[in-house]
Short mmCIF file of C-alpha atoms and ligand atoms in Angstrom, two decimals:
data_model
loop_
_atom_site.label_atom_id
_atom_site.label_comp_id
_atom_site.label_asym_id
_atom_site.label_seq_id
_atom_site.Cartn_x
_atom_site.Cartn_y
_atom_site.Cartn_z
CA MET A 1 -5.61 -0.14 39.92
CA THR A 2 -3.20 0.72 36.59
CA GLU A 3 -4.33 4.33 35.26
CA ILE A 4 -4.88 4.51 31.36
CA GLU A 5 -3.60 7.43 30.74
CA ASP A 6 -5.03 10.21 28.04
CA PHE A 7 -1.52 10.11 26.25
CA ALA A 8 -2.60 13.60 23.87
CA GLY A 9 -5.05 15.12 26.19
CA PRO A 10 -2.75 17.76 26.99
CA PHE A 11 -2.10 18.65 23.80
CA TRP A 12 -5.78 19.15 23.30
CA GLU A 13 -5.75 20.44 26.64
CA GLY A 14 -3.67 23.61 24.65
CA LEU A 15 -5.36 24.01 21.48
CA ASN A 16 -8.20 25.28 23.07
CA ARG A 17 -6.36 27.90 24.28
CA ASN A 18 -4.43 28.15 20.75
CA GLU A 19 -1.41 26.87 22.16
CA PHE A 20 0.71 24.37 20.59
CA ARG A 21 1.43 22.40 23.66
CA VAL A 22 3.21 18.88 23.03
CA PRO A 23 6.24 15.68 24.73
CA SER A 24 9.88 16.10 24.56
CA CYS A 25 12.18 13.40 25.51
CA ASP A 26 14.31 14.52 28.56
CA ASP A 27 17.30 12.22 26.83
CA CYS A 28 17.23 13.15 23.50
CA GLY A 29 15.46 16.25 23.01
CA THR A 30 12.95 14.64 20.19
CA VAL A 31 10.00 16.49 19.49
CA VAL A 32 7.35 13.63 20.41
CA PHE A 33 4.16 14.12 17.66
CA PRO A 34 1.98 12.18 18.43
CA PRO A 35 2.10 12.82 21.82
CA GLY A 36 2.74 8.95 23.01
CA PRO A 37 4.04 6.47 25.81
CA ILE A 38 7.87 7.02 24.81
CA CYS A 39 9.88 8.80 22.27
CA PRO A 40 10.03 7.13 18.87
CA GLU A 41 13.45 7.67 18.82
CA CYS A 42 15.20 6.55 21.78
CA GLY A 43 12.37 4.27 23.82
CA SER A 44 13.00 6.77 26.57
CA ASP A 45 9.58 7.26 28.24
CA GLU A 46 10.47 10.11 30.31
CA LEU A 47 9.14 12.60 28.34
CA THR A 48 8.16 17.05 29.54
CA TRP A 49 5.41 18.97 28.12
CA GLY A 50 6.36 22.03 26.39
CA GLU A 51 4.54 24.33 24.12
CA ILE A 52 6.00 24.89 21.42
CA ASP A 53 5.92 27.14 17.98
CA PRO A 54 4.55 25.46 15.76
CA VAL A 55 6.03 26.38 12.22
CA GLY A 56 7.40 24.57 10.32
CA THR A 57 7.46 23.78 6.18
CA LEU A 58 5.37 22.36 3.42
CA HIS A 59 7.30 18.74 2.82
CA SER A 60 4.71 17.97 0.18
CA VAL A 61 0.60 19.11 -0.89
CA THR A 62 -2.25 18.11 -2.28
CA GLN A 63 -5.32 19.09 -3.23
CA GLN A 64 -7.90 15.99 -3.31
CA HIS A 65 -11.23 15.90 -4.81
CA ARG A 66 -13.37 13.11 -4.41
CA THR A 67 -13.90 13.19 -0.36
CA PRO A 68 -15.54 10.63 2.70
CA PRO A 69 -19.32 11.99 3.31
CA GLY A 70 -19.74 15.15 5.19
CA PHE A 71 -16.02 16.75 3.87
CA ASP A 72 -17.08 19.61 1.27
CA SER A 73 -14.01 18.65 -1.89
CA PRO A 74 -12.09 19.66 -2.09
CA ILE A 75 -9.47 19.61 0.13
CA VAL A 76 -6.17 21.03 0.44
CA LEU A 77 -3.72 18.41 2.33
CA GLY A 78 -0.03 19.34 3.17
CA MET A 79 2.41 17.55 5.33
CA ILE A 80 4.43 19.88 7.91
CA ASP A 81 7.87 19.61 9.18
CA LEU A 82 8.25 21.60 11.56
CA ASP A 83 11.02 22.86 12.61
CA ALA A 84 10.64 21.62 16.31
CA GLY A 85 10.88 18.01 14.38
CA PRO A 86 7.59 16.11 13.47
CA ARG A 87 5.93 15.83 10.39
CA LEU A 88 2.17 15.84 10.80
CA LEU A 89 -0.63 15.55 8.25
CA SER A 90 -2.42 18.90 8.18
CA PRO A 91 -5.28 20.77 6.16
CA ILE A 92 -3.90 24.33 4.89
CA ASP A 93 -6.41 27.29 4.41
CA ALA A 94 -4.85 28.39 1.49
CA GLU A 95 -5.58 27.76 -2.55
CA TYR A 96 -4.02 24.63 -3.92
CA GLU A 97 -2.91 26.99 -6.68
CA GLN A 98 -0.80 29.23 -4.41
CA LEU A 99 0.87 26.39 -2.34
CA SER A 100 4.37 25.15 -2.99
CA ILE A 101 6.75 22.52 -1.44
CA GLY A 102 9.28 24.59 0.74
CA ASP A 103 6.28 27.71 1.67
CA ARG A 104 6.15 28.73 5.23
CA VAL A 105 3.08 28.12 7.64
CA ARG A 106 2.08 28.22 10.88
CA ILE A 107 -0.52 25.08 12.98
CA GLU A 108 -3.31 27.05 13.69
CA ALA A 109 -6.73 25.61 16.41
CA VAL A 110 -9.91 26.23 14.71
CA ASP A 111 -13.33 25.00 15.13
CA TYR A 112 -13.97 21.46 14.24
CA ASP A 113 -17.48 21.55 12.08
CA PHE A 114 -16.99 18.24 10.17
CA ALA A 115 -19.17 15.39 10.09
CA PHE A 116 -16.98 12.92 11.26
CA ASP A 117 -17.29 11.32 14.80
CA ARG A 118 -14.27 11.57 17.48
CA GLY A 119 -15.21 10.27 19.78
CA PRO A 120 -14.08 12.07 22.99
CA ARG A 121 -12.57 14.70 21.31
CA ALA A 122 -15.82 15.87 19.83
CA ASP A 123 -15.69 18.78 21.54
CA ASP A 124 -12.60 19.95 20.76
CA PRO A 125 -11.07 22.04 18.45
CA PHE A 126 -8.94 21.29 15.48
CA PHE A 127 -5.78 22.48 12.89
CA THR A 128 -5.05 23.97 10.07
CA ALA A 129 -1.96 25.43 8.88
CA VAL A 130 -1.86 29.54 7.06
CA VAL A 131 1.20 30.32 5.37
CA VAL A 132 3.08 33.14 6.99
CA ASP A 133 6.12 34.58 4.47
CA ASP A 134 7.35 35.93 8.19
CA VAL A 135 9.33 33.09 9.87
CA MET B 1 15.12 -26.64 5.65
CA THR B 2 12.76 -27.86 3.31
CA THR B 3 12.28 -26.09 0.62
CA ALA B 4 8.19 -24.21 -0.34
CA THR B 5 7.24 -25.45 -4.18
CA VAL B 6 4.72 -23.83 -6.43
CA ALA B 7 3.07 -27.23 -7.67
CA GLY B 8 -0.49 -24.75 -7.70
CA ILE B 9 -1.65 -22.10 -9.50
CA SER B 10 -5.79 -20.26 -9.90
CA THR B 11 -6.44 -16.60 -10.88
CA LEU B 12 -9.44 -15.30 -11.72
CA PRO B 13 -9.63 -12.64 -14.31
CA ASN B 14 -9.64 -8.91 -12.50
CA ASP B 15 -13.25 -8.04 -13.99
CA THR B 16 -16.56 -7.57 -11.89
CA TYR B 17 -18.74 -10.47 -10.82
CA ASP B 18 -21.83 -11.06 -9.44
CA ALA B 19 -21.07 -15.16 -8.22
CA GLU B 20 -21.23 -14.70 -3.77
CA GLU B 21 -16.81 -15.07 -2.68
CA ARG B 22 -17.83 -18.64 -1.54
CA ASP B 23 -18.25 -19.63 -4.76
CA MET B 24 -15.85 -17.72 -6.95
CA ALA B 25 -12.95 -18.91 -3.69
CA ALA B 26 -13.61 -22.67 -4.29
CA THR B 27 -13.31 -22.10 -8.03
CA VAL B 28 -10.00 -20.65 -8.03
CA LEU B 29 -8.74 -23.38 -4.64
CA GLY B 30 -10.66 -25.86 -6.98
CA ASP B 31 -8.14 -24.88 -10.14
CA ALA B 32 -5.53 -24.68 -7.88
CA LEU B 33 -5.24 -27.87 -7.13
CA ASP B 34 -5.43 -29.77 -10.17
CA ASP B 35 -3.09 -27.70 -11.42
CA ALA B 36 -0.97 -29.10 -8.67
CA ALA B 37 -2.42 -32.18 -9.29
CA VAL B 38 -3.48 -33.16 -5.23
CA GLU B 39 -6.83 -33.79 -4.32
CA PRO B 40 -8.54 -30.81 -1.06
CA GLY B 41 -8.08 -33.74 1.86
CA ASP B 42 -4.35 -33.26 1.10
CA VAL B 43 -4.68 -29.66 2.56
CA ASP B 44 -3.61 -29.23 6.05
CA GLY B 45 -2.53 -25.29 5.88
CA LEU B 46 -5.59 -22.42 4.78
CA TYR B 47 -3.70 -18.86 4.59
CA MET B 48 -6.04 -16.25 2.96
CA PRO B 49 -6.38 -12.38 3.47
CA LYS B 50 -9.32 -11.16 5.99
CA PRO B 51 -11.74 -10.36 3.56
CA ARG B 52 -12.55 -6.45 4.44
CA PRO B 53 -15.84 -5.65 6.01
CA TRP B 54 -18.22 -5.11 2.81
CA THR B 55 -17.56 -8.62 2.45
CA SER B 56 -21.12 -10.85 3.62
CA GLN B 57 -19.44 -13.13 5.48
CA LYS B 58 -17.06 -13.62 8.58
CA PHE B 59 -15.37 -16.11 9.28
CA PHE B 60 -14.59 -16.85 6.40
CA SER B 61 -11.16 -19.36 6.12
CA THR B 62 -13.36 -21.37 8.88
CA PHE B 63 -16.79 -21.19 6.64
CA LEU B 64 -14.53 -22.89 4.06
CA THR B 65 -13.17 -25.36 6.40
CA ARG B 66 -15.57 -27.32 7.04
CA TRP B 67 -17.88 -26.22 3.59
CA LEU B 68 -14.81 -27.94 2.07
CA GLY B 69 -13.67 -30.59 4.25
CA LEU B 70 -10.54 -29.76 4.96
CA ASP B 71 -9.05 -30.97 7.94
CA LEU B 72 -5.43 -28.46 9.15
CA ASP B 73 -2.76 -28.23 11.13
CA ARG B 74 -2.62 -24.26 10.98
CA SER B 75 -4.52 -21.71 9.62
CA LEU B 76 -4.66 -17.92 9.10
CA GLU B 77 -7.06 -15.25 7.85
CA VAL B 78 -4.64 -12.33 8.33
CA TYR B 79 -5.55 -8.10 7.09
CA THR B 80 -3.20 -6.02 7.21
CA GLY B 81 -4.83 -3.86 4.61
CA GLY B 82 -2.39 -4.08 1.32
CA THR B 83 -0.20 -6.28 2.54
CA SER B 84 -2.33 -9.28 4.22
CA GLY B 85 -1.69 -11.56 0.70
CA GLY B 86 1.56 -11.82 0.98
CA THR B 87 1.41 -12.20 4.72
CA ALA B 88 -0.34 -14.89 4.48
CA PHE B 89 2.00 -16.64 1.70
CA ARG B 90 4.66 -15.60 3.39
CA SER B 91 2.98 -17.57 6.63
CA ALA B 92 2.16 -20.32 4.28
CA VAL B 93 5.88 -20.61 2.94
CA ALA B 94 7.44 -19.95 6.69
CA ASP B 95 5.09 -23.31 8.36
CA VAL B 96 5.81 -25.61 4.95
CA ARG B 97 9.60 -24.43 5.60
CA SER B 98 9.37 -25.81 8.75
CA GLY B 99 7.84 -29.14 8.88
CA ALA B 100 4.32 -27.91 10.65
CA VAL B 101 2.91 -28.29 6.77
CA ASP B 102 3.37 -30.23 3.83
CA THR B 103 0.43 -28.49 1.33
CA ALA B 104 -0.59 -25.34 2.13
CA ALA B 105 -3.48 -23.48 0.23
CA VAL B 106 -3.02 -19.88 0.25
CA LEU B 107 -6.46 -18.03 -1.04
CA ALA B 108 -7.79 -14.55 -1.19
CA VAL B 109 -11.10 -13.20 -2.87
CA GLU B 110 -12.38 -9.98 -3.08
CA ARG B 111 -15.18 -7.94 -4.54
CA ASN B 112 -14.93 -4.35 -4.60
CA SER B 113 -17.92 -3.86 -7.00
CA THR B 114 -20.28 -4.23 -3.94
CA VAL B 115 -19.35 -1.31 -2.14
CA GLU B 116 -20.46 2.17 -2.03
CA THR B 117 -18.03 4.78 -2.76
CA ASP B 118 -18.93 6.54 0.78
CA ASP B 119 -18.90 3.45 2.10
CA TYR B 120 -15.12 3.28 1.24
CA PHE B 121 -14.04 6.57 2.30
CA GLU B 122 -15.55 6.52 5.74
CA TYR B 123 -13.36 2.96 6.01
CA ILE B 124 -10.77 4.45 4.36
CA LEU B 125 -10.07 7.40 6.98
CA GLY B 126 -10.59 4.66 9.29
CA ILE B 127 -6.97 3.61 8.65
CA PHE B 128 -5.82 7.09 9.52
CA ASP B 129 -4.70 8.36 12.83
CA ARG B 130 -7.96 8.70 14.08
CA GLN B 131 -7.39 11.29 16.69
CA PHE B 132 -4.87 13.73 14.61
CA GLN B 133 -5.36 12.66 10.92
CA SER B 134 -9.44 11.00 10.21
CA PRO B 135 -11.18 14.23 10.88
CA MET B 136 -9.40 16.28 8.26
CA GLY B 137 -10.90 13.54 5.86
CA PRO B 138 -8.17 12.35 3.94
CA SER B 139 -7.67 9.71 1.15
CA ILE B 140 -5.24 6.69 0.02
CA PRO B 141 -4.85 8.75 -3.14
CA ALA B 142 -3.91 12.20 -1.29
CA VAL B 143 -0.69 10.76 0.27
CA TYR B 144 0.68 9.02 -2.72
CA ALA B 145 -0.13 12.28 -4.45
CA GLN B 146 2.08 13.93 -2.05
CA SER B 147 4.84 11.39 -2.51
CA LEU B 148 4.79 12.00 -5.76
CA GLN B 149 4.49 15.59 -5.96
CA ARG B 150 7.59 15.38 -3.91
CA TYR B 151 9.60 12.98 -6.08
CA CYS B 152 8.66 15.49 -8.92
CA TYR B 153 10.15 18.18 -7.09
CA GLU B 154 13.62 16.12 -5.56
CA HIS B 155 14.17 14.84 -8.91
CA ASP B 156 13.43 17.20 -11.92
CA VAL B 157 11.09 15.22 -13.40
CA ASP B 158 8.07 15.76 -15.23
CA ARG B 159 4.74 14.55 -15.45
CA GLU B 160 5.21 13.12 -19.06
CA THR B 161 7.50 11.14 -17.59
CA ILE B 162 5.66 9.61 -14.80
CA ALA B 163 3.21 8.88 -17.14
CA THR B 164 5.23 7.08 -18.85
CA VAL B 165 5.58 4.46 -16.23
CA VAL B 166 1.51 4.01 -16.78
CA GLU B 167 1.67 4.20 -20.37
CA LYS B 168 3.53 0.52 -19.98
CA ASN B 169 1.27 -0.50 -17.43
CA ARG B 170 -1.76 -0.29 -19.89
CA ARG B 171 0.58 -1.60 -22.71
CA ASN B 172 2.00 -5.43 -21.10
CA ALA B 173 -2.11 -4.74 -19.55
CA GLU B 174 -3.44 -5.09 -23.34
CA SER B 175 -2.37 -8.80 -23.80
CA ASN B 176 -2.91 -10.06 -20.39
CA PRO B 177 -6.10 -11.53 -21.09
CA ASP B 178 -6.32 -11.51 -16.44
CA ALA B 179 -5.45 -7.32 -16.54
CA LEU B 180 -9.29 -5.12 -16.73
CA PHE B 181 -7.35 -2.66 -18.86
CA TYR B 182 -6.93 -6.54 -21.81
CA GLU B 183 -7.51 -5.50 -25.12
CA SER B 184 -8.32 -1.91 -24.35
CA ALA B 185 -5.71 0.78 -26.20
CA ALA B 186 -3.43 2.56 -23.75
CA PRO B 187 -3.75 5.70 -23.45
CA THR B 188 -1.36 8.09 -24.28
CA PRO B 189 0.97 9.87 -21.96
CA ALA B 190 -1.22 13.18 -23.12
CA GLU B 191 -4.28 11.36 -22.38
CA ILE B 192 -3.59 10.07 -19.30
CA LEU B 193 -2.44 13.63 -17.23
CA ASP B 194 -5.79 14.89 -19.49
CA SER B 195 -7.57 12.51 -17.44
CA ARG B 196 -9.69 13.93 -14.09
CA PRO B 197 -7.82 14.36 -11.28
CA ILE B 198 -8.15 12.30 -8.65
CA SER B 199 -5.77 14.00 -6.04
CA ASP B 200 -3.80 17.16 -7.27
CA PRO B 201 -1.39 16.02 -9.03
CA LEU B 202 -2.75 12.65 -9.32
CA ARG B 203 -5.18 11.97 -12.13
CA LEU B 204 -7.26 8.63 -12.82
CA TYR B 205 -5.52 6.70 -14.90
CA GLU B 206 -2.92 7.04 -12.91
CA CYS B 207 -4.59 5.75 -10.37
CA PRO B 208 -5.46 1.58 -9.23
CA ALA B 209 -9.07 0.78 -11.08
CA PRO B 210 -10.50 -1.33 -8.40
CA THR B 211 -12.10 -4.46 -9.40
CA ASP B 212 -13.99 -8.43 -8.51
CA GLY B 213 -11.69 -11.44 -8.31
CA ALA B 214 -9.72 -14.22 -6.25
CA ALA B 215 -6.25 -16.09 -6.99
CA ALA B 216 -5.14 -19.00 -5.12
CA LEU B 217 -1.11 -20.50 -5.23
CA ILE B 218 -1.00 -24.38 -3.82
CA LEU B 219 2.72 -24.80 -1.84
CA THR B 220 3.68 -28.15 -1.23
CA SER B 221 7.14 -29.68 1.02
CA ASP B 222 7.40 -31.85 -2.59
CA GLY B 223 10.57 -31.83 -4.11
CA SER B 224 9.78 -34.61 -7.12
CA ASP B 225 10.65 -33.42 -10.70
CA ASP B 226 7.08 -32.76 -10.83
CA VAL B 227 7.23 -29.43 -9.89
CA ASP B 228 9.66 -26.65 -11.06
CA VAL B 229 9.57 -23.71 -8.71
CA GLU B 230 10.45 -22.88 -6.02
CA VAL B 231 9.71 -20.01 -3.39
CA THR B 232 13.82 -19.73 -2.23
CA GLY B 233 13.33 -16.39 -0.55
CA ILE B 234 10.60 -14.86 1.16
CA GLY B 235 11.14 -10.70 2.98
CA TYR B 236 9.15 -7.80 5.58
CA ASP B 237 10.64 -5.08 6.29
CA HIS B 238 7.95 -2.60 8.18
CA PRO B 239 9.69 1.06 10.29
CA PRO B 240 8.52 3.12 11.83
CA SER B 241 6.25 4.83 8.83
CA HIS B 242 2.10 4.71 9.50
CA LEU B 243 0.93 6.72 5.81
CA ILE B 244 3.20 9.92 6.61
CA GLY B 245 7.00 8.30 6.31
CA VAL B 246 9.62 7.00 8.33
CA ARG B 247 10.90 10.78 10.45
CA GLY B 248 13.26 12.86 9.26
CA GLU B 249 12.63 11.22 5.70
CA SER B 250 11.28 12.11 2.35
CA MET B 251 7.90 11.19 1.12
CA SER B 252 9.89 10.29 -2.25
CA ARG B 253 12.02 7.35 -0.13
CA LEU B 254 10.73 3.86 0.50
CA PRO B 255 12.13 2.41 2.82
CA ALA B 256 10.24 -0.87 3.36
CA ALA B 257 10.50 -1.11 0.28
CA ALA B 258 14.92 -1.37 0.31
CA GLY B 259 14.33 -3.45 3.74
CA GLY B 260 11.37 -5.99 2.88
CA THR B 261 13.54 -6.70 -1.12
CA GLU B 262 16.57 -7.07 0.75
CA ALA B 263 15.29 -9.27 3.24
CA ALA B 264 14.12 -11.55 0.52
CA LEU B 265 16.95 -11.51 -1.80
CA ASP B 266 19.08 -12.28 0.95
CA ASP B 267 17.28 -15.75 1.73
CA ALA B 268 17.47 -16.90 -1.67
CA GLY B 269 20.84 -15.66 -1.76
CA LEU B 270 20.44 -13.17 -4.83
CA ASP B 271 21.41 -9.53 -5.67
CA ALA B 272 19.12 -7.18 -7.12
CA GLU B 273 20.67 -7.54 -10.66
CA ASP B 274 20.43 -11.57 -10.91
CA LEU B 275 16.53 -11.44 -10.88
CA ASP B 276 15.30 -11.38 -14.28
CA VAL B 277 11.31 -9.70 -14.22
CA LEU B 278 10.13 -7.67 -11.56
CA GLU B 279 5.63 -8.14 -10.11
CA PRO B 280 5.99 -5.26 -7.82
CA TYR B 281 2.07 -4.20 -5.86
CA ALA B 282 2.46 -0.64 -7.74
CA PRO B 283 -0.55 0.72 -7.16
CA PHE B 284 0.92 4.00 -8.60
CA PRO B 285 2.76 4.87 -11.32
CA HIS B 286 5.66 6.43 -8.88
CA VAL B 287 5.85 3.78 -6.68
CA GLU B 288 6.89 1.17 -9.36
CA ALA B 289 9.62 3.73 -10.19
CA ILE B 290 11.18 4.02 -6.49
CA ILE B 291 10.60 0.53 -5.48
CA THR B 292 13.39 -0.41 -8.60
CA GLU B 293 15.60 2.86 -7.03
CA GLU B 294 14.97 1.31 -2.98
CA MET B 295 16.10 -2.02 -4.78
CA GLY B 296 19.73 -0.53 -6.50
CA LEU B 297 18.71 -0.97 -10.09
CA PHE B 298 18.32 2.36 -10.94
CA GLU B 299 19.68 5.63 -9.41
CA ARG B 300 17.66 8.00 -7.20
CA GLY B 301 15.25 9.09 -10.54
CA GLU B 302 15.79 7.52 -12.69
CA GLY B 303 13.32 4.67 -11.85
CA ALA B 304 10.63 7.13 -13.95
CA ARG B 305 13.45 7.68 -16.53
CA ALA B 306 13.96 4.16 -16.98
CA ALA B 307 10.56 3.28 -17.83
CA ALA B 308 10.19 6.62 -20.11
CA ASP B 309 13.45 5.08 -22.16
CA GLY B 310 12.21 1.61 -22.35
CA ARG B 311 14.84 -0.11 -19.55
CA THR B 312 11.23 -1.54 -17.42
CA ALA B 313 8.97 -3.15 -20.68
CA THR B 314 9.00 -6.99 -21.23
CA ASP B 315 11.58 -6.18 -23.91
CA GLY B 316 13.95 -4.23 -21.64
CA GLU B 317 16.78 -4.59 -19.03
CA ILE B 318 14.74 -5.60 -16.21
CA PRO B 319 10.89 -5.96 -16.94
CA VAL B 320 8.74 -4.82 -14.81
CA SER B 321 4.84 -5.37 -14.10
CA PRO B 322 4.70 -7.21 -17.80
CA SER B 323 1.55 -8.38 -16.76
CA GLY B 324 0.52 -4.57 -16.59
CA GLY B 325 0.22 -4.20 -13.02
CA CYS B 326 -1.95 -2.63 -10.43
CA ILE B 327 -2.77 0.14 -13.64
CA GLY B 328 -3.27 -2.15 -16.29
CA ARG B 329 -4.74 -5.71 -14.45
CA GLY B 330 -7.49 -3.59 -11.96
CA HIS B 331 -6.63 -4.37 -8.49
CA PRO B 332 -8.43 -6.02 -5.37
CA ALA B 333 -6.24 -5.10 -2.59
CA MET B 334 -6.31 -8.32 -1.05
CA VAL B 335 -5.72 -10.85 -4.53
CA THR B 336 -3.56 -8.43 -6.39
CA PRO B 337 -0.26 -10.13 -4.31
CA LEU B 338 -1.22 -13.35 -4.74
CA ILE B 339 -2.12 -12.78 -8.74
CA ASN B 340 1.79 -11.32 -8.96
CA HIS B 341 2.91 -14.28 -7.89
CA ALA B 342 1.10 -16.89 -10.26
CA GLU B 343 2.12 -14.06 -12.66
CA ALA B 344 6.34 -14.98 -11.50
CA VAL B 345 4.85 -18.71 -11.77
CA ARG B 346 3.61 -18.05 -15.03
CA GLN B 347 6.46 -16.07 -16.00
CA LEU B 348 9.32 -19.21 -14.84
CA ARG B 349 7.16 -22.44 -15.69
CA GLY B 350 6.98 -20.18 -19.93
CA THR B 351 3.44 -20.10 -20.07
CA ALA B 352 2.22 -15.66 -18.67
CA ALA B 353 0.65 -13.65 -21.01
CA ASN B 354 3.97 -11.44 -21.84
CA GLN B 355 6.64 -14.43 -21.14
CA ILE B 356 9.68 -12.78 -20.55
CA ASP B 357 12.36 -15.49 -22.95
CA GLY B 358 14.93 -17.15 -20.29
CA ALA B 359 13.04 -16.39 -17.09
CA ARG B 360 15.22 -18.34 -14.54
CA SER B 361 14.06 -15.68 -11.75
CA VAL B 362 11.08 -13.60 -10.42
CA LEU B 363 10.34 -10.54 -7.12
CA THR B 364 7.52 -9.93 -6.33
CA THR B 365 5.56 -7.43 -4.38
CA SER B 366 2.94 -6.16 -1.70
CA GLU B 367 2.41 -3.47 0.35
CA HIS B 368 0.68 -1.11 2.58
CA GLY B 369 -0.46 2.05 3.60
CA HIS B 370 2.32 4.39 1.83
CA VAL B 371 4.29 1.46 1.26
CA ASP B 372 4.43 1.50 5.24
CA GLY B 373 5.32 -2.67 5.37
CA MET B 374 6.41 -4.41 2.22
CA ASN B 375 6.62 -8.22 1.98
CA ALA B 376 8.58 -9.46 -0.82
CA ALA B 377 9.12 -12.92 -1.88
CA VAL B 378 11.66 -13.95 -4.78
CA PHE B 379 10.13 -17.51 -7.00
CA GLU B 380 12.94 -18.93 -9.55
CA VAL B 381 12.61 -21.91 -11.62
CA LYS B 382 14.27 -25.16 -9.28
CA ARG B 383 17.96 -24.94 -8.84
ZN1 ZN C 1 14.40 10.00 23.32
#
């Protein structure tokens, strides 16, 4: 029988140890995020998991005032371009007024405590970005 | 290839309605059939966006088919967010062109007054990546706020300039009886930037007001002299983008807008400069500006300044959203693409509320997510 793969499973396992584990493409080097079955740049399915240092640059940022049920207002969110290549949307553990495009940030694992049903990831940590000055 | 002509249109003014969706749908469909001088029995294709979850009637197109006694060779009820109405329309045009259908009814209905805000936010969470994004509680304005931020940052555009896009569209809506903000005084840029923050830096007046609405168009393969508007171009583009843009590309760029409009213009055999009017699906002001830039009408960063300088006003070199667009008309997202199409037809018939003198060609768009995919259509006075 064909086995259905949990394509992002190793990411969440890594995050439980505060490691940022992602697959990279053996053919073109692209770091794949969110982790998936193939390289979205070249289509190769030759991917190898490894740990990266999740530091990057704030591409943009917002402070969201109206929030879904179960989320306290406001929420500070940003798009972060990791040095390793991928862009991700992330909560940011900082005051909105203190943040600017171009700020250097690092992704860290945090306990997840919002009333949103994450399904099979319910017991896994989530992540947030913190501002770093030294990288 | 058969040319698809627009034989009939009908829209309800964007507003709040107590009527049931079925009655709104049957009303606009009946009016569009009357406008086209076509009998219900002639309709052999029905195309509509799948109503969103807060519409209690499911299987809407199948319900309508029996209720109205339609006997169809093609039907489609499609959901791809904000592009849905445009995709239904594009599919109808393709079926008329291929000969599969002779008389296509394209229909949309939505009552956003029936959804509680909390339920809407929960629904929206579901369009984000459930594993990696939804758990942080994002909203749609939170994504557009970030592209606005980026646009202003990269092109040194100030917030007052962005607000002039809103002001223009609200002014256009003042004289459009179908608009939510008809006869409602347009706010000044200062008032716009002083309105309640929704997702910084986006303010309330920069966000489209959800409304109820319904619209229908009748497409036919009839080339007779009674029909004077043709659909000469349809296009679609969906790059690898889901709410946070294309990998390696700034959020201030909208590649789907470039690709979708180029495909429709190629199909029509026109250049962007040939167009007389644009009626884009632009839920936020910077999106309208960037669409005009992606079409090559203005340099990067100049789209918003063009609005500030009056170049996209009804008396400007390229009128954009003379109907008021999403911001001036209000925004029933499933219906907005068809309202854009109906406004295009009115411009070409010479019956638009804010008529552009001598309009011969109009381009419309619809998009979903953060302009992840885009439909475009070109309408022309019959050549
Ligand atoms: Zn690759």
